[in-house]
Tab-separated table of C-alpha atoms and ligand atoms in Angstrom:
chain	number	residue	atom	x	y	z
A	1	MET	CA	-14.160	19.098	6.709
A	2	LYS	CA	-13.582	15.488	7.585
A	3	ASN	CA	-10.625	13.173	8.109
A	4	VAL	CA	-10.393	10.372	5.571
A	5	THR	CA	-8.484	7.090	5.370
A	6	VAL	CA	-7.875	5.406	2.034
A	7	VAL	CA	-6.923	1.745	1.896
A	8	GLY	CA	-6.379	-0.829	-0.793
A	9	ALA	CA	-9.352	-3.186	-0.859
A	10	GLN	CA	-7.558	-5.984	-2.750
A	11	TRP	CA	-3.930	-7.202	-2.871
A	12	GLY	CA	-2.389	-3.754	-3.361
A	13	ASP	CA	-1.684	-1.802	-6.556
A	14	GLU	CA	-5.318	-0.690	-6.816
A	15	GLY	CA	-4.412	2.847	-7.865
A	16	LYS	CA	-4.155	4.479	-4.435
A	17	GLY	CA	-1.616	6.968	-5.816
A	18	LYS	CA	-4.202	8.624	-8.049
A	19	VAL	CA	-6.859	8.764	-5.319
A	20	VAL	CA	-4.377	10.095	-2.739
A	21	ASP	CA	-3.243	12.689	-5.262
A	22	LEU	CA	-6.846	13.823	-5.801
A	23	TYR	CA	-7.892	13.725	-2.150
A	24	SER	CA	-4.695	15.508	-1.088
A	25	LEU	CA	-6.083	18.663	-2.673
A	26	GLN	CA	-8.525	18.835	0.230
A	27	ALA	CA	-6.334	17.637	3.073
A	28	LYS	CA	-3.738	19.663	4.948
A	29	TYR	CA	-1.876	16.628	6.306
A	30	ILE	CA	-1.167	13.407	4.416
A	31	VAL	CA	-0.001	10.547	6.616
A	32	ARG	CA	1.621	7.193	5.873
A	33	TYR	CA	0.996	4.968	8.906
A	34	GLN	CA	2.197	1.444	8.015
A	35	GLY	CA	4.390	-0.452	5.568
A	36	GLY	CA	7.493	1.048	4.077
A	37	ASN	CA	9.107	1.346	0.693
A	38	ASN	CA	7.415	-1.872	-0.432
A	39	ALA	CA	4.669	0.447	-1.731
A	40	GLY	CA	5.005	2.184	-5.075
A	41	HIS	CA	3.113	5.038	-6.679
A	42	THR	CA	3.937	6.111	-10.205
A	43	LEU	CA	3.373	9.818	-10.709
A	44	VAL	CA	4.138	12.271	-13.456
A	45	VAL	CA	5.865	15.358	-12.004
A	46	ASN	CA	6.436	18.268	-14.385
A	47	GLY	CA	6.338	15.862	-17.323
A	48	LYS	CA	8.802	13.450	-15.698
A	49	LYS	CA	7.811	10.014	-14.427
A	50	THR	CA	8.548	9.668	-10.703
A	51	VAL	CA	7.967	6.586	-8.593
A	52	LEU	CA	7.494	7.219	-4.885
A	53	HIS	CA	7.799	4.320	-2.485
A	54	LEU	CA	7.963	5.984	0.898
A	55	ILE	CA	7.070	9.665	0.698
A	56	PRO	CA	3.295	10.256	0.489
A	57	SER	CA	2.238	11.288	-3.005
A	58	GLY	CA	0.520	14.350	-1.495
A	59	ILE	CA	3.989	15.927	-1.547
A	60	LEU	CA	3.258	17.070	-5.095
A	61	HIS	CA	0.757	19.647	-3.843
A	62	PRO	CA	2.208	22.855	-2.418
A	63	GLY	CA	1.224	23.809	1.108
A	64	LYS	CA	0.632	20.262	2.344
A	65	VAL	CA	2.434	18.536	5.189
A	66	CYS	CA	3.392	14.923	4.525
A	67	LEU	CA	4.038	12.738	7.531
A	68	ILE	CA	5.713	9.374	7.897
A	69	ALA	CA	4.199	8.136	11.129
A	70	ASN	CA	5.176	5.723	13.896
A	71	GLY	CA	3.857	2.547	12.269
A	72	VAL	CA	6.018	2.844	9.162
A	73	VAL	CA	9.289	0.957	8.722
A	74	PHE	CA	11.614	3.604	7.413
A	75	ASP	CA	14.580	3.175	5.082
A	76	PRO	CA	16.580	6.446	5.364
A	77	ASN	CA	18.532	5.805	2.151
A	78	VAL	CA	15.356	5.422	0.126
A	79	PHE	CA	13.940	8.513	1.812
A	80	PHE	CA	16.914	10.646	0.738
A	81	GLU	CA	16.870	9.230	-2.803
A	82	GLU	CA	13.242	10.336	-3.090
A	83	VAL	CA	13.918	13.737	-1.514
A	84	GLU	CA	16.701	14.297	-4.058
A	85	GLU	CA	14.539	13.222	-6.968
A	86	LEU	CA	11.687	15.479	-5.872
A	87	SER	CA	14.097	18.388	-5.268
A	88	ALA	CA	15.511	17.958	-8.781
A	89	ALA	CA	11.949	18.022	-10.156
A	90	GLY	CA	11.379	21.336	-8.335
A	91	VAL	CA	8.645	19.983	-6.078
A	92	PHE	CA	9.697	21.665	-2.822
A	93	THR	CA	8.973	25.359	-2.499
A	94	GLY	CA	10.932	25.737	0.768
A	95	ALA	CA	13.359	23.424	2.548
A	96	PRO	CA	12.133	19.830	2.073
A	97	TYR	CA	11.688	19.340	5.841
A	98	GLU	CA	9.089	22.115	5.941
A	99	SER	CA	6.605	19.879	4.159
A	100	LEU	CA	7.931	16.471	5.075
A	101	ARG	CA	8.412	15.013	8.562
A	102	VAL	CA	9.340	11.624	9.961
A	103	SER	CA	8.251	10.189	13.279
A	104	GLU	CA	10.823	9.710	16.038
A	105	ARG	CA	9.248	6.358	16.745
A	106	ALA	CA	9.204	4.860	13.259
A	107	HIS	CA	11.460	1.811	13.000
A	108	VAL	CA	14.521	1.924	10.783
A	109	ILE	CA	15.204	-0.557	7.987
A	110	LEU	CA	18.907	-1.370	8.083
A	111	PRO	CA	20.996	-3.135	5.433
A	112	TYR	CA	20.845	-6.374	7.445
A	113	HIS	CA	17.039	-6.377	7.153
A	114	ARG	CA	17.279	-6.303	3.379
A	115	LEU	CA	19.935	-9.002	3.457
A	116	LEU	CA	17.828	-11.281	5.676
A	117	ASP	CA	14.727	-10.694	3.521
A	118	ARG	CA	16.642	-11.896	0.470
A	119	LEU	CA	18.298	-14.854	2.190
A	120	ARG	CA	14.985	-16.046	3.692
A	121	GLU	CA	13.258	-15.868	0.314
A	122	GLU	CA	16.103	-17.744	-1.389
A	123	ARG	CA	16.137	-20.412	1.308
A	124	ALA	CA	12.343	-20.881	1.118
A	125	GLY	CA	12.526	-22.006	-2.537
A	126	ASP	CA	9.018	-22.809	-3.797
A	127	ALA	CA	7.510	-21.762	-0.458
A	128	LYS	CA	8.748	-18.183	-0.798
A	129	ILE	CA	6.329	-15.312	-0.132
A	130	GLY	CA	7.468	-13.316	-3.142
A	131	THR	CA	8.351	-10.288	-1.007
A	132	THR	CA	9.617	-7.011	-2.426
A	133	VAL	CA	12.986	-7.806	-0.752
A	134	ARG	CA	13.088	-4.338	0.789
A	135	GLY	CA	13.643	-5.663	4.335
A	136	ILE	CA	10.074	-4.929	5.431
A	137	GLY	CA	9.355	-8.255	7.167
A	138	PRO	CA	12.691	-8.484	9.046
A	139	ALA	CA	12.349	-4.845	10.233
A	140	TYR	CA	8.859	-5.520	11.613
A	141	GLU	CA	10.135	-8.733	13.204
A	142	ASP	CA	12.767	-6.742	15.101
A	143	LYS	CA	10.176	-4.164	16.130
A	144	VAL	CA	7.816	-6.762	17.595
A	145	ALA	CA	10.711	-8.650	19.195
A	146	ARG	CA	11.692	-5.336	20.877
A	147	ARG	CA	15.133	-5.205	19.352
A	148	GLY	CA	14.418	-2.652	16.598
A	149	ILE	CA	16.192	0.652	15.992
A	150	GLN	CA	13.849	3.657	16.071
A	151	VAL	CA	14.458	6.855	14.138
A	152	VAL	CA	15.073	8.744	17.388
A	153	ASP	CA	17.927	6.336	18.211
A	154	LEU	CA	19.837	7.675	15.212
A	155	LEU	CA	20.210	10.926	17.167
A	156	HIS	CA	21.659	9.196	20.247
A	157	PRO	CA	24.993	7.652	19.223
A	158	SER	CA	25.770	5.814	22.454
A	159	LEU	CA	22.320	4.183	22.691
A	160	LEU	CA	22.520	3.450	18.980
A	161	ARG	CA	25.903	1.761	19.449
A	162	THR	CA	24.548	-0.606	22.109
A	163	LYS	CA	21.445	-1.446	20.095
A	164	ILE	CA	23.307	-2.100	16.852
A	165	GLU	CA	25.953	-4.164	18.641
A	166	ARG	CA	23.255	-6.413	20.123
A	167	ALA	CA	21.363	-6.668	16.858
A	168	ILE	CA	24.435	-7.504	14.821
A	169	GLU	CA	25.621	-10.105	17.293
A	170	GLU	CA	22.351	-11.942	16.839
A	171	LYS	CA	22.174	-11.464	13.068
A	172	ASN	CA	25.690	-12.832	12.680
A	173	ILE	CA	24.745	-16.044	14.507
A	174	LEU	CA	21.821	-16.427	12.103
A	175	LEU	CA	23.955	-15.604	9.069
A	176	LYS	CA	26.596	-18.128	10.024
A	177	HIS	CA	24.467	-21.028	11.172
A	178	LEU	CA	21.271	-20.724	9.140
A	179	PHE	CA	22.420	-19.130	5.900
A	180	ASP	CA	26.125	-19.973	5.749
A	181	ALA	CA	26.721	-16.310	4.857
A	182	PRO	CA	29.549	-13.913	5.813
A	183	PRO	CA	29.092	-11.749	8.945
A	184	ILE	CA	27.986	-8.091	9.022
A	185	GLU	CA	30.554	-5.429	9.960
A	186	PHE	CA	29.525	-3.434	13.051
A	187	SER	CA	31.475	-0.228	12.426
A	188	GLU	CA	30.307	0.156	8.837
A	189	THR	CA	26.642	-0.158	9.877
A	190	TYR	CA	27.018	2.052	12.937
A	191	GLU	CA	28.900	4.872	11.219
A	192	ALA	CA	26.434	4.927	8.324
A	193	CYS	CA	23.563	5.193	10.839
A	194	VAL	CA	25.177	8.099	12.717
A	195	LYS	CA	25.664	9.996	9.447
A	196	LEU	CA	22.073	9.306	8.382
A	197	GLY	CA	20.863	10.550	11.762
A	198	GLU	CA	22.696	13.863	11.323
A	199	ARG	CA	21.189	14.303	7.880
A	200	LEU	CA	17.723	13.279	9.016
A	201	LYS	CA	17.624	15.536	12.095
A	202	PRO	CA	15.616	18.426	10.579
A	203	TYR	CA	12.916	16.015	9.402
A	204	ILE	CA	12.477	14.150	12.688
A	205	THR	CA	9.557	15.132	14.848
A	206	ASP	CA	6.851	13.877	17.198
A	207	VAL	CA	4.303	13.080	14.498
A	208	ARG	CA	1.627	12.121	17.020
A	209	GLU	CA	1.861	15.541	18.667
A	210	LEU	CA	1.707	17.265	15.292
A	211	LEU	CA	-1.446	15.308	14.456
A	212	ALA	CA	-3.017	16.030	17.851
A	213	ASP	CA	-2.542	19.716	17.091
A	214	ALA	CA	-4.013	19.301	13.599
A	215	ILE	CA	-7.050	17.571	15.110
A	216	ARG	CA	-7.507	20.415	17.641
A	217	LYS	CA	-7.404	22.910	14.783
A	218	LYS	CA	-9.745	20.763	12.663
A	219	SER	CA	-7.258	20.661	9.785
A	220	PRO	CA	-8.325	17.885	7.408
A	221	ILE	CA	-6.112	14.797	7.454
A	222	LEU	CA	-5.740	12.102	4.825
A	223	PHE	CA	-4.418	8.773	6.129
A	224	GLU	CA	-2.787	6.919	3.255
A	225	GLY	CA	-2.832	3.139	3.606
A	226	ALA	CA	-0.257	1.108	1.713
A	227	GLN	CA	-0.548	-2.385	0.176
A	228	GLY	CA	-4.055	-3.871	0.393
A	229	THR	CA	-6.545	-5.499	2.755
A	230	LEU	CA	-5.772	-9.046	1.599
A	231	LEU	CA	-2.088	-8.457	2.446
A	232	ASP	CA	-2.918	-7.549	6.069
A	233	VAL	CA	-0.940	-9.641	8.554
A	234	ASP	CA	-4.076	-10.426	10.608
A	235	HIS	CA	-6.800	-10.385	7.973
A	236	GLY	CA	-5.072	-11.236	4.692
A	237	THR	CA	-4.202	-14.478	2.948
A	238	TYR	CA	-1.651	-15.429	5.617
A	239	PRO	CA	1.238	-16.277	5.293
A	240	PHE	CA	1.251	-14.677	1.828
A	241	VAL	CA	0.886	-11.205	3.284
A	242	THR	CA	2.997	-8.238	4.276
A	243	SER	CA	4.033	-7.730	7.907
A	244	SER	CA	1.789	-4.843	8.945
A	245	ASN	CA	-1.894	-4.049	9.470
A	246	THR	CA	-2.913	-2.704	6.105
A	247	VAL	CA	-6.574	-2.418	7.131
A	248	ALA	CA	-7.987	0.991	8.012
A	249	GLY	CA	-7.882	0.265	11.754
A	250	GLY	CA	-4.078	0.323	11.458
A	251	ALA	CA	-4.235	4.109	11.082
A	252	SER	CA	-5.066	4.530	14.755
A	253	PRO	CA	-1.996	2.830	16.309
A	254	GLY	CA	0.162	3.591	13.273
A	255	ALA	CA	-0.371	7.345	13.465
A	256	GLY	CA	-1.333	7.690	17.130
A	257	VAL	CA	-4.852	9.032	16.656
A	258	GLY	CA	-8.086	7.925	18.321
A	259	LEU	CA	-10.552	5.768	16.431
A	260	GLY	CA	-13.189	8.499	16.386
A	261	VAL	CA	-10.903	10.837	14.474
A	262	ILE	CA	-11.491	9.085	11.167
A	263	ASP	CA	-14.803	10.018	9.588
A	264	GLU	CA	-14.649	8.187	6.270
A	265	VAL	CA	-12.842	5.095	5.034
A	266	ILE	CA	-12.562	4.740	1.286
A	267	GLY	CA	-11.495	1.390	-0.164
A	268	ILE	CA	-9.776	1.401	-3.525
A	269	THR	CA	-10.438	-1.446	-5.931
A	270	LYS	CA	-9.776	-1.996	-9.603
A	271	ALA	CA	-12.656	-3.062	-11.845
A	272	TYR	CA	-10.741	-6.375	-11.975
A	273	THR	CA	-8.112	-7.911	-9.667
A	274	THR	CA	-4.323	-8.206	-9.669
A	275	ARG	CA	-1.799	-9.729	-7.317
A	276	VAL	CA	2.005	-9.785	-7.201
A	277	GLY	CA	4.001	-12.344	-5.275
A	278	THR	CA	2.818	-15.842	-4.520
A	279	GLY	CA	-0.298	-16.942	-2.634
A	280	PRO	CA	-3.901	-17.865	-3.405
A	281	PHE	CA	-5.863	-15.840	-5.956
A	282	PRO	CA	-9.267	-17.446	-6.635
A	283	THR	CA	-10.266	-15.393	-9.701
A	284	GLU	CA	-6.872	-15.528	-11.430
A	285	ILE	CA	-7.290	-16.182	-15.181
A	286	GLU	CA	-3.691	-16.820	-16.305
A	287	VAL	CA	-4.480	-20.488	-17.016
A	288	THR	CA	-8.194	-20.431	-17.865
A	289	GLU	CA	-8.209	-17.276	-20.040
A	290	PRO	CA	-4.546	-16.501	-20.853
A	291	GLU	CA	-5.344	-14.163	-23.745
A	292	MET	CA	-7.710	-12.103	-21.631
A	293	ALA	CA	-5.097	-11.981	-18.845
A	294	ALA	CA	-2.436	-10.796	-21.295
A	295	GLN	CA	-4.791	-8.162	-22.731
A	296	ILE	CA	-5.745	-6.758	-19.328
A	297	ARG	CA	-2.079	-6.763	-18.228
A	298	LYS	CA	-1.045	-4.906	-21.362
A	299	ILE	CA	-3.829	-2.309	-21.407
A	300	GLY	CA	-3.722	-1.836	-17.637
A	301	ALA	CA	0.132	-1.693	-17.591
A	302	GLU	CA	0.055	-4.252	-14.814
A	303	TYR	CA	3.698	-4.382	-13.815
A	304	GLY	CA	4.886	-3.689	-10.246
A	305	ALA	CA	5.985	-0.089	-9.556
A	306	THR	CA	8.444	-1.344	-6.921
A	307	THR	CA	9.868	-4.497	-8.474
A	308	GLY	CA	8.721	-4.357	-12.115
A	309	ARG	CA	7.252	-7.860	-11.789
A	310	PRO	CA	4.298	-8.692	-14.085
A	311	ARG	CA	1.156	-8.753	-11.968
A	312	ARG	CA	-1.140	-11.771	-11.954
A	313	VAL	CA	-4.549	-10.857	-13.370
A	314	GLY	CA	-8.140	-11.962	-12.687
A	315	TRP	CA	-11.793	-10.886	-12.613
A	316	LEU	CA	-13.249	-8.818	-9.783
A	317	ASP	CA	-13.810	-10.965	-6.702
A	318	LEU	CA	-16.946	-9.757	-4.903
A	319	PRO	CA	-16.760	-12.020	-1.812
A	320	ALA	CA	-13.207	-10.710	-1.261
A	321	LEU	CA	-14.370	-7.122	-1.778
A	322	LYS	CA	-17.265	-7.602	0.626
A	323	TYR	CA	-14.742	-8.924	3.162
A	324	ALA	CA	-12.705	-5.730	2.633
A	325	VAL	CA	-15.827	-3.619	3.195
A	326	GLU	CA	-16.388	-5.390	6.495
A	327	VAL	CA	-12.850	-5.503	7.936
A	328	ASN	CA	-12.121	-1.883	7.032
A	329	GLY	CA	-15.594	-0.483	7.735
A	330	LEU	CA	-15.564	1.063	4.274
A	331	THR	CA	-17.932	3.992	3.857
A	332	GLY	CA	-17.239	4.175	0.137
A	333	ILE	CA	-15.476	2.504	-2.752
A	334	ALA	CA	-13.252	4.071	-5.390
A	335	LEU	CA	-13.569	1.930	-8.538
A	336	MET	CA	-10.429	2.259	-10.622
A	337	LYS	CA	-9.362	1.395	-14.166
A	338	SER	CA	-12.872	0.873	-15.535
A	339	ASP	CA	-11.401	1.920	-18.909
A	340	VAL	CA	-9.156	-1.172	-19.018
A	341	LEU	CA	-12.225	-3.402	-19.435
A	342	GLN	CA	-14.030	-1.165	-21.922
A	343	GLY	CA	-14.748	-2.650	-25.318
A	344	LEU	CA	-15.065	-6.207	-23.993
A	345	GLU	CA	-18.202	-8.040	-25.075
A	346	THR	CA	-18.738	-9.527	-21.623
A	347	VAL	CA	-17.130	-9.030	-18.238
A	348	LYS	CA	-17.276	-11.391	-15.293
A	349	LEU	CA	-17.920	-10.830	-11.602
A	350	CYS	CA	-17.120	-13.549	-9.082
A	351	THR	CA	-20.134	-13.881	-6.785
A	352	GLY	CA	-19.097	-16.905	-4.722
A	353	TYR	CA	-16.819	-19.926	-4.427
A	354	ARG	CA	-17.282	-23.674	-4.479
A	355	LEU	CA	-15.032	-26.068	-2.612
A	356	ASN	CA	-15.281	-29.875	-2.925
A	357	GLY	CA	-18.642	-29.529	-4.670
A	358	LYS	CA	-20.123	-27.296	-1.935
A	359	THR	CA	-20.868	-23.579	-1.862
A	360	VAL	CA	-18.518	-21.678	0.434
A	361	GLN	CA	-19.747	-18.739	2.500
A	362	GLY	CA	-17.388	-15.763	2.575
A	363	LEU	CA	-13.604	-15.994	2.296
A	364	PRO	CA	-12.074	-19.263	3.600
A	365	SER	CA	-9.481	-18.671	6.345
A	366	CYS	CA	-7.330	-21.672	5.442
A	367	VAL	CA	-4.895	-20.719	2.738
A	368	ASP	CA	-5.057	-24.209	1.182
A	369	ASP	CA	-8.863	-23.997	0.911
A	370	LEU	CA	-8.600	-20.581	-0.712
A	371	LYS	CA	-6.139	-22.065	-3.218
A	372	GLU	CA	-8.564	-24.845	-4.088
A	373	VAL	CA	-11.846	-22.908	-4.410
A	374	THR	CA	-13.543	-22.589	-7.799
A	375	PRO	CA	-15.043	-19.164	-8.443
A	376	VAL	CA	-18.692	-18.844	-9.416
A	377	TYR	CA	-19.116	-16.125	-12.037
A	378	GLU	CA	-21.901	-13.926	-13.259
A	379	SER	CA	-21.362	-12.585	-16.795
A	380	LEU	CA	-22.441	-9.054	-17.542
A	381	PRO	CA	-22.431	-7.113	-20.813
A	382	GLY	CA	-19.307	-4.993	-21.367
A	383	TRP	CA	-19.373	-1.223	-21.970
A	384	SER	CA	-18.199	0.919	-24.845
A	385	PRO	CA	-15.320	3.422	-24.420
A	386	ILE	CA	-16.145	6.419	-22.248
A	387	ASP	CA	-15.614	10.038	-23.225
A	388	THR	CA	-14.865	11.295	-19.711
A	389	GLY	CA	-15.195	14.948	-20.665
A	390	ARG	CA	-18.901	14.403	-21.354
A	391	ILE	CA	-19.637	12.456	-18.195
A	392	LYS	CA	-20.908	14.621	-15.368
A	393	THR	CA	-23.137	12.235	-13.452
A	394	ARG	CA	-23.624	8.545	-13.029
A	395	SER	CA	-26.545	8.507	-15.431
A	396	ASP	CA	-24.231	9.773	-18.229
A	397	LEU	CA	-22.244	6.513	-18.033
A	398	PRO	CA	-22.909	3.672	-20.493
A	399	LYS	CA	-25.813	1.712	-19.049
A	400	GLU	CA	-23.724	-1.495	-18.985
A	401	LEU	CA	-21.157	0.215	-16.728
A	402	GLN	CA	-23.969	1.539	-14.551
A	403	GLY	CA	-25.169	-2.066	-14.259
A	404	TYR	CA	-21.661	-3.268	-13.340
A	405	ILE	CA	-21.374	-0.633	-10.606
A	406	ALA	CA	-24.857	-1.388	-9.278
A	407	ALA	CA	-24.062	-5.132	-9.112
A	408	ILE	CA	-20.906	-4.397	-7.087
A	409	GLU	CA	-22.683	-2.059	-4.671
A	410	LYS	CA	-25.553	-4.487	-4.131
A	411	PHE	CA	-23.237	-7.405	-3.371
A	412	VAL	CA	-20.753	-5.650	-1.079
A	413	GLY	CA	-23.124	-3.210	0.646
A	414	ALA	CA	-21.103	-0.026	0.103
A	415	PRO	CA	-21.529	2.787	-2.435
A	416	VAL	CA	-19.099	3.569	-5.241
A	417	VAL	CA	-18.067	7.172	-4.497
A	418	LEU	CA	-15.405	7.612	-7.177
A	419	LEU	CA	-15.027	6.128	-10.650
A	420	SER	CA	-11.720	6.310	-12.474
A	421	THR	CA	-11.903	6.083	-16.250
A	422	GLY	CA	-8.239	6.694	-17.090
A	423	PRO	CA	-4.890	7.584	-15.516
A	424	GLY	CA	-5.310	11.397	-15.667
A	425	ARG	CA	-6.753	13.483	-12.825
A	426	GLU	CA	-9.520	14.708	-15.125
A	427	GLU	CA	-10.500	11.138	-15.992
A	428	THR	CA	-12.385	10.786	-12.743
A	429	LEU	CA	-16.040	10.967	-11.804
A	430	ILE	CA	-16.532	11.978	-8.170
A	431	LEU	CA	-19.907	10.617	-7.108
A	432	ARG	CA	-19.550	11.695	-3.482
A	433	ASP	CA	-16.807	13.740	-1.855
A	434	PRO	CA	-15.740	12.113	1.447
A	435	PHE	CA	-14.192	15.334	2.810
A	436	THR	CA	-17.448	17.246	2.792
A	437	LYS	CA	-20.809	16.346	4.293
A	438	ASN	CA	-22.340	15.156	0.987
B	1	LIG	P1	6.831	-7.520	1.671
B	1	LIG	O1	5.835	-6.477	2.066
B	1	LIG	O2	7.949	-6.995	0.820
B	1	LIG	O3	7.306	-8.329	2.828
B	1	LIG	O4	6.068	-8.568	0.706
B	1	LIG	C1	5.023	-9.410	1.189
B	1	LIG	C2	3.936	-9.579	0.135
B	1	LIG	O5	3.256	-8.348	-0.053
B	1	LIG	C3	4.450	-9.992	-1.249
B	1	LIG	O6	3.475	-10.811	-1.864
B	1	LIG	C4	4.535	-8.664	-1.992
B	1	LIG	O7	4.443	-8.825	-3.387
B	1	LIG	C5	3.309	-7.970	-1.426
B	1	LIG	N1	3.402	-6.497	-1.468
B	1	LIG	C6	4.107	-5.716	-0.636
B	1	LIG	N2	3.918	-4.416	-0.951
B	1	LIG	C7	3.058	-4.398	-1.979
B	1	LIG	C8	2.436	-3.338	-2.721
B	1	LIG	O8	2.626	-2.145	-2.465
B	1	LIG	N3	1.599	-3.736	-3.723
B	1	LIG	C9	1.332	-5.041	-3.980
B	1	LIG	N4	1.861	-6.045	-3.299
B	1	LIG	C10	2.722	-5.732	-2.304
C-alpha cells in the first residue's frame, strides 16, 4: 500500500471532501497539514448535513486516525464545535481523542487573529483579498514572525501568560493606532486559553512521531491538502492567496515526513473552474456568458461551504491545470462534477492566453497581467447525461466525455485517475487506484 497526497488543483472547492472520503477507506491515517478552518467540506452523516472545516473528513470512517499536523493553524473553539457535532451524529465509536489527535506544534488561532483579519479586510476596501475572516492570515503572520502561540503552550500556563502578554501588547498598539479600535483584554484571552488547554489535553500529541511510527509499520497515510494550488502563498495568484503552502510539497514540512514518503499526488479539479474571494480569474464567464455562469452555479451548487458566498464560475483553464500538474508533481487527476456540464451542446476548454495581442506561454506571474489576459478557447461537443450504474470502464462513457478527458490529459501531461459523475460515493469511476500498484 502506498501513501497518497490529495491537493486542490485550482482555487479550492474542487470536491476534495468526496475524494478524501473515498480514499480514506484505504488509509489508516488521514492528515491535515496546512491551512485551518478556512476549508470546508460538506458531508452527509447519518442523513444529516455536516460541514467540517478543520477535522479531516476521514473521521466518518470507523477505525481511522485523523491527525491535525504541525503546519495547520488551529482554532480550538471550532475544533470543539465540530467534535460536538460529530459526537451528536454518533460518529465516534470510542472517546473522540482515540481517533482524532492534534499536534503539539500546530499554531493556535486566537480571537485577536480573527479580529485583525476582519479589520484588515475592512480597511483594504476595494483592495481586500476576500478572506474567509477566520484569522488564518494573522495566525500565520504570528507564526512566521516567531510570536505565535503553539498548541503545546496551552498546557504551560506560565509560558502561555508571557507569550499572550507580549502578543496582546503589540496587538493593542496596532488596534489603537492603525484601526482606531478598542484594546483586547489580557485576562479574558488568557483564561479562555488555559481552559481550552485543559479540555484539549487528551487530543494533543507529537503527530510527527505518530507518523514516523506509521511509516515504520507501513500503514497507509492520506495527506489531505486544503484550499487549492492557485491559492498557494508561493505559487498562487499572489497576493490573492491564502497564507500557507497549499501545494503537495507542503505535506513534508507541514506533517514532518520526508519527501520520499509520498508515493502518489492526486490533484483534484472540477470539469470547470470556480473561485471565491477577489483576484484574477482568466476564464471567468460572469460577464461574457452570465446565463451559463448562473446555470453552472445553480446545478453545481457553487456556494462556499465556509462563508456561503456565491462562487465565481468559468470554463476549465488548461494552462492553469498544467501549472498545477508541474508545481505539485501530480501523478494523477481526479476530475469532479462532470455531471454539472452534461446536456450542454458545447463545452469550452481554455488552451492558452493572449496579452496585448501576443500569445502568452504558461501562467503569467504578474497579477495585473493575469487579470488582463484573454483566454483562447477550444469548443468541444457536450455529453449526454450519464447513468453511472452502467459505467464500469472509460470506454462506457459517452464518447464526447471521453474526448473531453483525453483533451485534458494530452494538454496537462497527467492521467485522469478518477471521474466523479455526481455527489454520491457510488457516482464515481475509479480509473486507477493510487493506493495500490495499478
Ligand atoms: P484566507 O485563507 O481566509 O486568508 O483567505 C484567502 C483567500 O483564500 C480568499 O480568496 C479565500 O476566499 C480563499 N480561500 C481560503 N480557503 C478557501 C477554501 O477552502 N476554498 C476556496 N477558497 C478559499
